[in-house]
Amino acid sequence: QVQLVESGGGLVQAGGSLRLSCAASGAILSSYTMAWFRLTPGKEREFVGRLSRNGGTTNYADSMKGRFTISRDNAKNTVFLQMNSLKPEDTAVYYCAAKFLSSGNYAYWGQGTQVTVSS
């Protein structure tokens, strides 16, 4: 059973930074496509970014490009989301997700971690 646990959320002022972590058990993350999503009340779930299985390719939503970076530490079996230049509109619950294949739906999700950016 694959389990994902996010951490690192919190309250930060606009312009600040946070690094979210997604630790996995029951799976080797380097075998999975990993992604981050976020959810804000009243809005649909929003794609943040994705890291390919081999770690060589990342894709980001346009509003996150240049500010957010996804990386992976294979030794820790953990994926990170580095968020810089945070804006109040980045306030959301952030979720990591994993899928074994490069296509299809994400089968595994964490419980989410709250990020609040104050103006």
Coordinates of C-alpha atoms in Angstrom, one line a residue:
Q1 CA 0.0 0.0 0.0
V2 CA 1.4 3.3 -1.1
Q3 CA 1.1 6.1 1.5
L4 CA 2.1 9.7 1.0
V5 CA 2.5 12.2 3.8
E6 CA 2.9 15.9 3.2
S7 CA 4.5 18.3 5.6
G8 CA 6.0 21.7 5.7
G9 CA 2.9 23.9 5.3
G10 CA 2.3 26.9 7.4
L11 CA 1.7 30.6 7.5
V12 CA 4.1 32.9 5.6
Q13 CA 4.1 36.5 4.4
A14 CA 3.7 37.4 0.8
G15 CA 7.1 37.2 -0.9
G16 CA 8.3 34.5 1.4
S17 CA 9.2 30.9 0.8
L18 CA 8.1 27.5 2.0
R19 CA 9.3 24.0 1.2
L20 CA 6.7 21.2 1.3
S21 CA 7.7 17.6 1.6
C22 CA 6.0 14.4 0.5
A23 CA 7.4 11.3 2.2
A24 CA 6.4 7.9 0.8
S25 CA 6.1 4.5 2.3
G26 CA 5.2 1.3 0.5
A27 CA 6.7 2.5 -2.8
I28 CA 9.9 3.7 -4.3
L29 CA 9.1 7.2 -5.6
S30 CA 11.6 7.0 -8.4
S31 CA 9.3 4.5 -10.0
Y32 CA 6.4 6.9 -10.0
T33 CA 5.4 10.1 -11.7
M34 CA 4.9 12.6 -8.9
A35 CA 2.8 15.7 -8.9
W36 CA 1.6 18.4 -6.6
F37 CA -1.9 19.8 -6.7
R38 CA -3.7 22.4 -4.6
L39 CA -7.2 23.0 -3.5
T40 CA -8.8 26.3 -2.5
P41 CA -12.4 26.4 -1.1
G42 CA -14.8 27.2 -3.8
K43 CA -12.4 26.3 -6.6
E44 CA -11.5 23.2 -8.5
R45 CA -8.4 21.3 -7.7
E46 CA -5.5 22.9 -9.5
F47 CA -2.4 21.3 -11.0
V48 CA 0.8 22.8 -9.6
G49 CA 3.5 20.7 -11.2
R50 CA 4.8 17.3 -12.0
L51 CA 8.1 15.3 -11.9
S52 CA 8.8 12.5 -14.2
R53 CA 9.7 9.0 -13.0
N54 CA 13.4 9.4 -13.9
G55 CA 13.5 12.8 -12.4
G56 CA 14.6 14.4 -15.6
T57 CA 11.5 16.3 -16.5
T58 CA 9.3 18.8 -14.6
N59 CA 6.2 20.6 -15.8
Y60 CA 4.5 23.4 -14.0
A61 CA 1.3 25.4 -14.3
D62 CA 1.9 28.8 -15.9
S63 CA 1.3 30.7 -12.7
M64 CA 3.9 28.7 -10.8
K65 CA 6.7 28.7 -13.4
G66 CA 9.8 30.4 -12.1
R67 CA 8.5 30.4 -8.5
F68 CA 7.9 26.7 -7.7
T69 CA 10.4 23.9 -8.1
I70 CA 9.8 20.1 -7.6
S71 CA 12.6 17.9 -6.7
R72 CA 13.2 14.4 -5.3
D73 CA 15.6 12.9 -2.8
N74 CA 15.8 9.2 -3.6
A75 CA 17.7 8.3 -0.5
K76 CA 14.9 9.8 1.6
N77 CA 12.2 8.6 -0.7
T78 CA 10.7 12.1 -0.5
V79 CA 9.5 14.7 -3.1
F80 CA 9.7 18.4 -2.4
L81 CA 7.9 21.5 -3.6
Q82 CA 10.0 24.6 -3.1
M83 CA 7.8 27.6 -3.3
N84 CA 9.3 31.1 -3.6
S85 CA 7.9 34.6 -4.0
L86 CA 4.6 33.4 -2.5
K87 CA 1.5 35.3 -3.1
P88 CA -1.8 35.5 -1.2
E89 CA -3.5 33.6 -4.0
D90 CA -1.2 30.7 -3.4
T91 CA -3.1 30.0 -0.2
A92 CA -4.5 26.5 -0.5
V93 CA -4.2 23.0 0.8
Y94 CA -1.4 21.3 -1.2
Y95 CA -1.5 17.7 -2.0
C96 CA 1.1 15.4 -3.5
A97 CA 0.1 12.5 -5.7
A98 CA 1.7 9.6 -7.4
K99 CA 1.0 7.3 -10.4
F100 CA 3.0 4.3 -11.6
L101 CA 2.5 5.1 -15.3
S102 CA 3.3 8.3 -17.0
S103 CA -0.3 8.6 -18.2
G104 CA -3.6 8.1 -16.6
N105 CA -4.9 9.2 -13.3
Y106 CA -3.0 9.7 -10.1
A107 CA -3.8 6.7 -7.9
Y108 CA -2.2 7.8 -4.6
W109 CA -2.8 11.0 -2.7
G110 CA -1.5 12.4 0.5
Q111 CA -3.7 14.1 3.1
G112 CA -2.7 17.6 2.2
T113 CA -0.9 20.4 4.0
Q114 CA -2.2 23.9 4.5
V115 CA -0.3 26.8 3.1
T116 CA -1.5 30.3 4.1
V117 CA 0.1 33.4 2.6
S118 CA -0.7 36.7 4.3
S119 CA -0.6 40.0 2.5

